[in-house]
mmCIF file of C-alpha atoms and ligand atoms in Angstrom:
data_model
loop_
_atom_site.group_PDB
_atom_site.id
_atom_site.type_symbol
_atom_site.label_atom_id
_atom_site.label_comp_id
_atom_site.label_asym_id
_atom_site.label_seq_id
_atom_site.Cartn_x
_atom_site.Cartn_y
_atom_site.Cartn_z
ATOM 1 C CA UNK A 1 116.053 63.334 50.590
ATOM 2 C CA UNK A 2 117.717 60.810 52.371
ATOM 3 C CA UNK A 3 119.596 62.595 54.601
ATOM 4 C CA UNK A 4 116.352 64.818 55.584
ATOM 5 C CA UNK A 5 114.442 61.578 56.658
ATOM 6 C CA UNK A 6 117.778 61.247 58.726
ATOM 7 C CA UNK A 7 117.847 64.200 60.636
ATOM 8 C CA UNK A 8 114.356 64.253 60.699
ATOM 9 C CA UNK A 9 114.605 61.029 63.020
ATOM 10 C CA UNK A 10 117.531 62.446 64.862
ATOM 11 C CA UNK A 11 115.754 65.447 66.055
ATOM 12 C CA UNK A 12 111.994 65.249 66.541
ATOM 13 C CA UNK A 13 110.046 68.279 64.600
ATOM 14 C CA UNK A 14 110.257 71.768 66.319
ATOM 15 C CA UNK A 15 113.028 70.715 68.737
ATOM 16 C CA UNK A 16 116.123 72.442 68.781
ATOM 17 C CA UNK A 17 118.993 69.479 68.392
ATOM 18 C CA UNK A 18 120.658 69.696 72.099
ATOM 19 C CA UNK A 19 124.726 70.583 72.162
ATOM 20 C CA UNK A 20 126.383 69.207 75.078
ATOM 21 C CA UNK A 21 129.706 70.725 75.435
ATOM 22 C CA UNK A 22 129.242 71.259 79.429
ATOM 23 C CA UNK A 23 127.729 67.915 79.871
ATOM 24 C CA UNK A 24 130.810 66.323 78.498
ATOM 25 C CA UNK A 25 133.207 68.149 80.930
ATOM 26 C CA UNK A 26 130.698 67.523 84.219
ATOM 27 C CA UNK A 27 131.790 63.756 82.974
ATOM 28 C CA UNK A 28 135.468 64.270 82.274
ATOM 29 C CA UNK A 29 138.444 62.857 84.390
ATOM 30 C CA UNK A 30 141.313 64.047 82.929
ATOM 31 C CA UNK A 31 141.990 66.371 85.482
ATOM 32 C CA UNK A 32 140.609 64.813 88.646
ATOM 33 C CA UNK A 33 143.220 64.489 90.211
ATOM 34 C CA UNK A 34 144.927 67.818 90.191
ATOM 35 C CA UNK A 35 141.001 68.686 91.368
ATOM 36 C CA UNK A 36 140.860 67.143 94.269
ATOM 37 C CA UNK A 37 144.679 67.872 95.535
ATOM 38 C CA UNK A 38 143.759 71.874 95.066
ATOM 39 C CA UNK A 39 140.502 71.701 96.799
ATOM 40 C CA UNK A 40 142.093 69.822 99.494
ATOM 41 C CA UNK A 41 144.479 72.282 99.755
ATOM 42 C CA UNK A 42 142.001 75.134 99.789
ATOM 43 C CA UNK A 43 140.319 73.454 102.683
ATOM 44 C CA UNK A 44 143.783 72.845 104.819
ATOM 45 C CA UNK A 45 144.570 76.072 103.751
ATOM 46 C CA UNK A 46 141.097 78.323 105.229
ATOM 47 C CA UNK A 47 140.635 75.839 107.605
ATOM 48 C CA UNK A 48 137.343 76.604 109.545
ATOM 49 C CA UNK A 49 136.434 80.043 111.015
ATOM 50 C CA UNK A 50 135.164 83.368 110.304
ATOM 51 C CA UNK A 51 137.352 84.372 107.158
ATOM 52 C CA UNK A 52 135.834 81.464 105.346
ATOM 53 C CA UNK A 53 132.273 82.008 105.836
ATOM 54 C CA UNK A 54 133.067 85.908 104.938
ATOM 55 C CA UNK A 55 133.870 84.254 101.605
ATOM 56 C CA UNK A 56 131.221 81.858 101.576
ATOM 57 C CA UNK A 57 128.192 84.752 102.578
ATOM 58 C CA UNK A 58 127.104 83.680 105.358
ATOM 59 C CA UNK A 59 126.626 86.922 107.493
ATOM 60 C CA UNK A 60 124.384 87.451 104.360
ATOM 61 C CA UNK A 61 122.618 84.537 103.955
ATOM 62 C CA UNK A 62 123.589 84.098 100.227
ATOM 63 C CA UNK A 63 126.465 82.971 98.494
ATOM 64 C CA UNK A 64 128.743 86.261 98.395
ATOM 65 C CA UNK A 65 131.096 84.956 94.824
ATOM 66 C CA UNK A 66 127.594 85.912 92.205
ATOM 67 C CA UNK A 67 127.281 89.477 93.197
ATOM 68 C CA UNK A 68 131.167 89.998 93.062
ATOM 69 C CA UNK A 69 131.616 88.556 89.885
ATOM 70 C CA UNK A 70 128.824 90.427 88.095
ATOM 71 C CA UNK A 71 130.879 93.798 89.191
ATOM 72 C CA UNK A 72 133.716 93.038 87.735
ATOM 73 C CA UNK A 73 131.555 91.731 84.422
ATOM 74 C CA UNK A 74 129.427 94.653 84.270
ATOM 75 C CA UNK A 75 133.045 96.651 83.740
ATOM 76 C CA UNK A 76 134.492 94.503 81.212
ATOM 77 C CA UNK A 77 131.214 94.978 79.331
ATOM 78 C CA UNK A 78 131.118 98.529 80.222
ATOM 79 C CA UNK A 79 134.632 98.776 78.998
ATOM 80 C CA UNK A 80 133.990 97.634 74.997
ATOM 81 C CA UNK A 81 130.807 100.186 75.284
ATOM 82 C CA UNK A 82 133.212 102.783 75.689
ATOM 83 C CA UNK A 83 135.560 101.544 73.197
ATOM 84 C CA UNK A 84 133.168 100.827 70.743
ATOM 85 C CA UNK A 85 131.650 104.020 70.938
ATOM 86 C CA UNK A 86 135.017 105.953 70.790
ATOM 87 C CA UNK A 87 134.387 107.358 74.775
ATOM 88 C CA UNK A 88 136.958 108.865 76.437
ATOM 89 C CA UNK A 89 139.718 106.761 77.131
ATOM 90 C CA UNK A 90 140.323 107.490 80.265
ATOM 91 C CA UNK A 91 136.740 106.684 81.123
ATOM 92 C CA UNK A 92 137.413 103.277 79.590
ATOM 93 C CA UNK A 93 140.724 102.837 81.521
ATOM 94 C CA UNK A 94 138.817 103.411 84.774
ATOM 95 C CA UNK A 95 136.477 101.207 84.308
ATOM 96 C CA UNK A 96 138.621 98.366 82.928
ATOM 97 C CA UNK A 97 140.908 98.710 85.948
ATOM 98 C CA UNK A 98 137.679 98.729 88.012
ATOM 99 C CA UNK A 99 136.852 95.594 86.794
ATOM 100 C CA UNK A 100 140.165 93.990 87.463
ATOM 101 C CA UNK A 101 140.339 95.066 90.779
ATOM 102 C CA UNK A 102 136.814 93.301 91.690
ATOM 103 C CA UNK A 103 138.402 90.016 90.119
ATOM 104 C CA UNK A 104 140.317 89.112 93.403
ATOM 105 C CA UNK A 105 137.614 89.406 95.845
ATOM 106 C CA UNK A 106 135.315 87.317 93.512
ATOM 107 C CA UNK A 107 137.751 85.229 92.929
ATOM 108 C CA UNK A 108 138.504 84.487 96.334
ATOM 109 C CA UNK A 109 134.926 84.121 97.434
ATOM 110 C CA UNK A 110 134.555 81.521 93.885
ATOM 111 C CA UNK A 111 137.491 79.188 95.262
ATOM 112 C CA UNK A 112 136.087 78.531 98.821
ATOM 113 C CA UNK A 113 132.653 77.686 97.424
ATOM 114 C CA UNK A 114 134.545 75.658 94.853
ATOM 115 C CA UNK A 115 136.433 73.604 96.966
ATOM 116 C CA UNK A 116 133.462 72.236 98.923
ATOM 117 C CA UNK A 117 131.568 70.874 95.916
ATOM 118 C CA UNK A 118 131.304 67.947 94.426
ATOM 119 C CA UNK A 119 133.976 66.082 91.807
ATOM 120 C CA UNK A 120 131.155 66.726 88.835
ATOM 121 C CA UNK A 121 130.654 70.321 89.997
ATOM 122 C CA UNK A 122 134.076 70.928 90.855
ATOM 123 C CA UNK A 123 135.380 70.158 86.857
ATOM 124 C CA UNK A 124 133.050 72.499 85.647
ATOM 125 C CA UNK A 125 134.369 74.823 87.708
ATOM 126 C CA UNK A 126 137.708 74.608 87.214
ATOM 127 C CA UNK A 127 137.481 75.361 83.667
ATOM 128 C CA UNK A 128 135.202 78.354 84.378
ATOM 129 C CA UNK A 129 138.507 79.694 86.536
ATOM 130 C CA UNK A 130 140.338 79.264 83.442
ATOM 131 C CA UNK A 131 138.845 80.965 81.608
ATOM 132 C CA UNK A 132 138.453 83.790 83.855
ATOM 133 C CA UNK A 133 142.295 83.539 84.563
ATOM 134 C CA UNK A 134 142.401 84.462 80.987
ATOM 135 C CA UNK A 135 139.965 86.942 80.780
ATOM 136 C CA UNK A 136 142.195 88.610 83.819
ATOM 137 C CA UNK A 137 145.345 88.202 81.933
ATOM 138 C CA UNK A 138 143.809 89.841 78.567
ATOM 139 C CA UNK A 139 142.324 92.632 80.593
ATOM 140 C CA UNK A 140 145.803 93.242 82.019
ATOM 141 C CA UNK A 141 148.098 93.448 79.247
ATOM 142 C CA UNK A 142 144.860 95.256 77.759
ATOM 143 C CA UNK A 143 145.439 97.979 80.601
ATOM 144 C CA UNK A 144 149.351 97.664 80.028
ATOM 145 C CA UNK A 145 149.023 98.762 76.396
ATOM 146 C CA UNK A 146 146.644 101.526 77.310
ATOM 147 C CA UNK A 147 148.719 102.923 79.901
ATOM 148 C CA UNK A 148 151.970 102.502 77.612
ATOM 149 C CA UNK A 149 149.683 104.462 74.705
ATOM 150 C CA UNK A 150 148.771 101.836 72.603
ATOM 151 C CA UNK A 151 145.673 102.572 72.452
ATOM 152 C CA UNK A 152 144.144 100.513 69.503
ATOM 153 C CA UNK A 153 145.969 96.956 70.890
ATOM 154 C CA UNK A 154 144.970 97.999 74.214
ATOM 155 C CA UNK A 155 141.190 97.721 73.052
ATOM 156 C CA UNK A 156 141.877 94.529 70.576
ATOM 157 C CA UNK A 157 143.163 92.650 73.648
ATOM 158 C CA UNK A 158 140.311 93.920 75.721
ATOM 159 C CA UNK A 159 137.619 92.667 72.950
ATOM 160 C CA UNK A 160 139.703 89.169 73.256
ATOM 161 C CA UNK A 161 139.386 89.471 77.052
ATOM 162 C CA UNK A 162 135.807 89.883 77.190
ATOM 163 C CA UNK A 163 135.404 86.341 74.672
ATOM 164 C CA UNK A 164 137.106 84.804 77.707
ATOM 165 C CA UNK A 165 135.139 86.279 80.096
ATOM 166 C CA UNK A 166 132.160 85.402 78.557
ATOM 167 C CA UNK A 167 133.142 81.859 78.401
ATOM 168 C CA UNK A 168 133.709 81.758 82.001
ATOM 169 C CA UNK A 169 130.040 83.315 82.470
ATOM 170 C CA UNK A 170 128.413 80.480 80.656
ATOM 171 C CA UNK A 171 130.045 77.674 82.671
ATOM 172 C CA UNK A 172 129.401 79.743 85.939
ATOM 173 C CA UNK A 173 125.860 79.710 84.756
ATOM 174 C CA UNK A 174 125.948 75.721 83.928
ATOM 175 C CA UNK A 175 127.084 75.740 87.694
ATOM 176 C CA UNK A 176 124.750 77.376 88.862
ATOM 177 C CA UNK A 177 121.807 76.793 86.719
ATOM 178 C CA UNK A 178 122.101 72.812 85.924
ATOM 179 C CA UNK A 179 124.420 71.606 88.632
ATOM 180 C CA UNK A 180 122.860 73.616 91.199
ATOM 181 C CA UNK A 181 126.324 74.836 93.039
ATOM 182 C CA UNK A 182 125.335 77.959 95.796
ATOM 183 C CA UNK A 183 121.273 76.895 95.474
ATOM 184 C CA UNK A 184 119.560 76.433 98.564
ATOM 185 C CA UNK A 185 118.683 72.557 98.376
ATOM 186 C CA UNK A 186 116.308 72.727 101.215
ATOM 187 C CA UNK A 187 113.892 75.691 99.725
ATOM 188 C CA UNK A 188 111.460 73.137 98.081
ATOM 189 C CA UNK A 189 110.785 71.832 101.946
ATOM 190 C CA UNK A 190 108.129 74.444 102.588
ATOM 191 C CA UNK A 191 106.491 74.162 99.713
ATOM 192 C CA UNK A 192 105.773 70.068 99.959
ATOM 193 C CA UNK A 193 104.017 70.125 103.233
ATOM 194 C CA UNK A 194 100.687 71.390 103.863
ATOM 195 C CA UNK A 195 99.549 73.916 106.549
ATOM 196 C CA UNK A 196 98.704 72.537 109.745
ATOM 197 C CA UNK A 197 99.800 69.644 112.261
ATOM 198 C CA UNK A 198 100.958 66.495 110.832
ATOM 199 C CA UNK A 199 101.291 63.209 112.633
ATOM 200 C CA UNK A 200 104.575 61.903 112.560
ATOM 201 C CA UNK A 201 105.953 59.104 115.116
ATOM 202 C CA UNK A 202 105.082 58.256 118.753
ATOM 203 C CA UNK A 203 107.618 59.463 121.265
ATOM 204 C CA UNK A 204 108.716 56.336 122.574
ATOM 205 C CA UNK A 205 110.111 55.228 119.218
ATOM 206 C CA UNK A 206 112.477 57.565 119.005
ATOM 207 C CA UNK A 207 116.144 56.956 120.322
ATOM 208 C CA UNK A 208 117.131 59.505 123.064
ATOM 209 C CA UNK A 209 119.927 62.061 122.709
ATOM 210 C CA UNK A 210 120.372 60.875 118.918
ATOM 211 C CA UNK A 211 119.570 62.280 115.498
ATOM 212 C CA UNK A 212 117.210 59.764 112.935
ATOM 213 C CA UNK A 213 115.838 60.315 110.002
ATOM 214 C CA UNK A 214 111.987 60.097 110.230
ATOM 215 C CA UNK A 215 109.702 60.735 106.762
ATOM 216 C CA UNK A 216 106.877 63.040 106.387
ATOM 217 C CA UNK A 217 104.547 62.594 103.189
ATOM 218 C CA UNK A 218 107.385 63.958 100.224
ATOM 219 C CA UNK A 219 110.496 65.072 102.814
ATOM 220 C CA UNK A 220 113.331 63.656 105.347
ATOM 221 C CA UNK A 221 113.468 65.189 108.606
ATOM 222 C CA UNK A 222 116.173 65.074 111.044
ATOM 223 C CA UNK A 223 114.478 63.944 114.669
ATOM 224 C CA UNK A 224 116.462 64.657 118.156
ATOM 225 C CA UNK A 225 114.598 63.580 121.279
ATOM 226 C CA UNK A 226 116.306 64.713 124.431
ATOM 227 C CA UNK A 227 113.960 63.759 127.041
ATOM 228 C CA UNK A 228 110.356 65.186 126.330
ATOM 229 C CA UNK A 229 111.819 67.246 123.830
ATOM 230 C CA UNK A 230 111.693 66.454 120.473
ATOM 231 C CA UNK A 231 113.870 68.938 117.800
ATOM 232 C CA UNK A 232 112.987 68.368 113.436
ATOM 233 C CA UNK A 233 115.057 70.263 110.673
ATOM 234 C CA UNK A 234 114.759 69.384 107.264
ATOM 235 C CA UNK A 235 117.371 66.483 106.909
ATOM 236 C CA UNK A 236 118.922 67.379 103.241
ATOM 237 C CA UNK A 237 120.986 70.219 104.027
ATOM 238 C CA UNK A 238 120.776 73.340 102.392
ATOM 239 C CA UNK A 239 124.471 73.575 101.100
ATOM 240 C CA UNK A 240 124.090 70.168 98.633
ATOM 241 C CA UNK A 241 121.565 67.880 100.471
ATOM 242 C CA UNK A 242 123.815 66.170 102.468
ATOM 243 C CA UNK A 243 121.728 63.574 105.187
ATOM 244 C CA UNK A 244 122.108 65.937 108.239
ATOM 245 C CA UNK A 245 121.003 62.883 110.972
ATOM 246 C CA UNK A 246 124.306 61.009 110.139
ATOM 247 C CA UNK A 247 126.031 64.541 111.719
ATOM 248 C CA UNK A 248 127.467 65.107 114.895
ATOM 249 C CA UNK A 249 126.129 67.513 117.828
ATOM 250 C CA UNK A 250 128.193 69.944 118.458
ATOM 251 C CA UNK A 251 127.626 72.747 120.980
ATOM 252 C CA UNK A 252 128.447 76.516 119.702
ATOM 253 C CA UNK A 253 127.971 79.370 122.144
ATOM 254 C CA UNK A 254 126.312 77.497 124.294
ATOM 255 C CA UNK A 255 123.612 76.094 122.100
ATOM 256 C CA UNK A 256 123.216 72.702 120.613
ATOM 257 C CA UNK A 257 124.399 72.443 116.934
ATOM 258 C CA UNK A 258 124.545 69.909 114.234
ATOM 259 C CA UNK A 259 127.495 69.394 111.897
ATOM 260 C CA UNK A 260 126.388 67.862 107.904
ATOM 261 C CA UNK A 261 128.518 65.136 107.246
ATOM 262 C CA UNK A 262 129.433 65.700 103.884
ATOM 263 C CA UNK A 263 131.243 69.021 104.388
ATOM 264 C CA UNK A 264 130.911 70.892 107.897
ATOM 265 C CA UNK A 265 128.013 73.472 107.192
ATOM 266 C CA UNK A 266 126.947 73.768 111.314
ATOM 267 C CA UNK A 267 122.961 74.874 112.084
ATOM 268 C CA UNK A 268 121.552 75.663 115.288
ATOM 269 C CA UNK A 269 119.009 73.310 116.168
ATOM 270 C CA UNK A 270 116.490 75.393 117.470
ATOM 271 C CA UNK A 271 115.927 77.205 114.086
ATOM 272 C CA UNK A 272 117.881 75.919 111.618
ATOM 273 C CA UNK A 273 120.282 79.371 111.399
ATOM 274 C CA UNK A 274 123.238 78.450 109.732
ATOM 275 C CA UNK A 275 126.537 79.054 112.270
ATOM 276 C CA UNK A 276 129.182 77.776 109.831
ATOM 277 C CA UNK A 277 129.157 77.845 106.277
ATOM 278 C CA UNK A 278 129.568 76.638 103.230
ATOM 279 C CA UNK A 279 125.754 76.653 103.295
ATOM 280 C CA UNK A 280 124.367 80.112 103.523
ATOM 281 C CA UNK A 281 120.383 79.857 103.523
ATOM 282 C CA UNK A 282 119.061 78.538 106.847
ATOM 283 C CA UNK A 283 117.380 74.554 107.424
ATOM 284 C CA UNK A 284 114.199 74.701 107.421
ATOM 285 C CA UNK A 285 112.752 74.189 111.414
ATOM 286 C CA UNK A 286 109.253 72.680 112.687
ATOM 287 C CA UNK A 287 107.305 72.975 115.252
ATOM 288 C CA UNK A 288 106.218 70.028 117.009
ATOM 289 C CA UNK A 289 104.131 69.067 119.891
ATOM 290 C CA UNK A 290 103.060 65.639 121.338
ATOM 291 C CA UNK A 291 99.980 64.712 121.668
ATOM 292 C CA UNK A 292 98.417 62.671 124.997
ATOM 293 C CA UNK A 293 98.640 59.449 123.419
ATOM 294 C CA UNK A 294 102.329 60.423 122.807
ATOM 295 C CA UNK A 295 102.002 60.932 118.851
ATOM 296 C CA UNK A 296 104.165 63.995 117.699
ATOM 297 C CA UNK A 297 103.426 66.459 115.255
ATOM 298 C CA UNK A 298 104.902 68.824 113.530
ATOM 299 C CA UNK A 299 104.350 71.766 111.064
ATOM 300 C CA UNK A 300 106.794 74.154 109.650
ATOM 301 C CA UNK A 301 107.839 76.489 111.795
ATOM 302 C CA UNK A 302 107.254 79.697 109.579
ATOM 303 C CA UNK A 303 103.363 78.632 109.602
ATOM 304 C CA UNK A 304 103.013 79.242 113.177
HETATM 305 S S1 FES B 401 125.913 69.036 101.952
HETATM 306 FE FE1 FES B 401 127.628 70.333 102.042
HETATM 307 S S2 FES B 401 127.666 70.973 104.086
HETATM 308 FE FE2 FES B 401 125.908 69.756 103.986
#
């Protein structure tokens, strides 16, 4: 009786009580410091250009690691279908090596995103590599024993390989889901300012030639004046909200950029298009123009 009043109190009626296995490893430090020395590396190592933001999706405009990954998961699943329903095993070979092959790709694309994250981000996904480095190393042998004609290990160490891969899956989804790593952080922007003009500054408080941060109602812009010309983004980048005023300008093909501080995503100022990843989805742009008594306002540029 007791012990019901206990839990009870623990866990308020109709609630679930909350595990927090992923919480606990966003928090832990035992391995920061191999961490940061391998994203470093991975950085030094791609340096800037167009390989990495092939691997980060930026010709597509969304992070290219998700899709990948789900191929080569949609085989591993495929493959116990097949062995659990007694397919042809050659059909299930196929499909298992189908699956491995897609691992490197998505693998490749998962490390460059990982390496730009942050520490909290970056632990969770270190063990969700692990656990896909197992998953590939089950799947292999798996394919080894099938190949060799051992048939009925073959499939054990493929049912073992999918518990791994399934593990990985979960903390890609913590990722992705909770910590937000490969969301667009500048999508709500839109949505918190209302249709129409909106004043925002006068013109002659704003510095020339460099980026401030100026607020309107809910959001941070980023503010450029270059003469009479006055340029807004959305200042939290897109990639993980970085301030995008305290950036440098940078010109690329002959039009004026800005660089986030926090880790080198470049957008064209004149519509936010992203030129250099890791962020894929654009910064949101306004419009702006000044008014006689030299007020500025803006409005998203979509809304015109
Ligand atoms: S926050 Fe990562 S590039 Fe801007």
């Amino acid at each position: 009786m007791e012990e019901t009043v206990q839990k009870g109190a623990r866990y308020q009626r109709g609630m679930l009580p909350k595990v927090d296995l992923t919480g606990r490893l966003e928090r832990s430090t035992a391995l920061d410091r191999p961490i940061r020395a391998l994203s470093r590396a991975i950085r030094e190592k791609l340096g800037k250009g167009v390989l990495r933001d092939l691997l980060h999706g930026v010709p597509t405009g969304a992070p290219a690691h998700p899709p990948m990954a789900t191929v080569t998961l949609g085989c591993w699943v495929a493959t116990a279908v097949l062995d659990a329903t007694g397919a042809d095993p050659r059909a299930a070979r196929t499909v298992l090596a189908t699956g491995l092959a897609g691992a490197a790709p998505a693998a490749a694309a998962g490390i460059t995103d990982w390496s730009v994250l942050h520490i909290e981000q970056q632990r969770v996904g270190f063990a969700h590599a692990l656990a896909n480095i197992g998953a590939v190393t089950l799947y292999s042998g798996s394919l080894a024993l099938r190949l060799a004609g051992r048939e009925r290990a073959g499939r054990l160490l493929a049912y073992a390989g999918l518990g791994a891969a399934s593990l990985g899956g979960v903390l890609g989804g913590h990722l992705a889901y909770r910590q937000a790593a490969g969301a667009n952080h500048a999508e709500q922007v839109t949505h918190l300012v209302p249709l129409g003009w909106h004043n925002l500054c006068e013109l002659k408080d704003l510095p020339e030639g460099r980026p401030v941060a100026r607020r309107l109602g809910y959001i941070d812009l980023f503010v450029l004046r270059t003469g009479e010309n006055v340029t807004i983004l959305a200042d939290h980048c897109s990639h993980l909200a970085g301030p995008l005023h305290q950036g440098r300008l940078v010109s690329e093909d002959g039009t004026t950029c800005v660089v986030c501080p926090w880790h080198g995503s470049t957008f064209r100022l004149s519509d936010g298009k992203v030129v250099h990843g890791p962020a894929t989805a654009p910064q949101p742009a306004f419009q702006t123009r000044i008014r006689r008594d030299g007020v500025i306002q803006v409005r998203p540029a979509q809304h015109g």
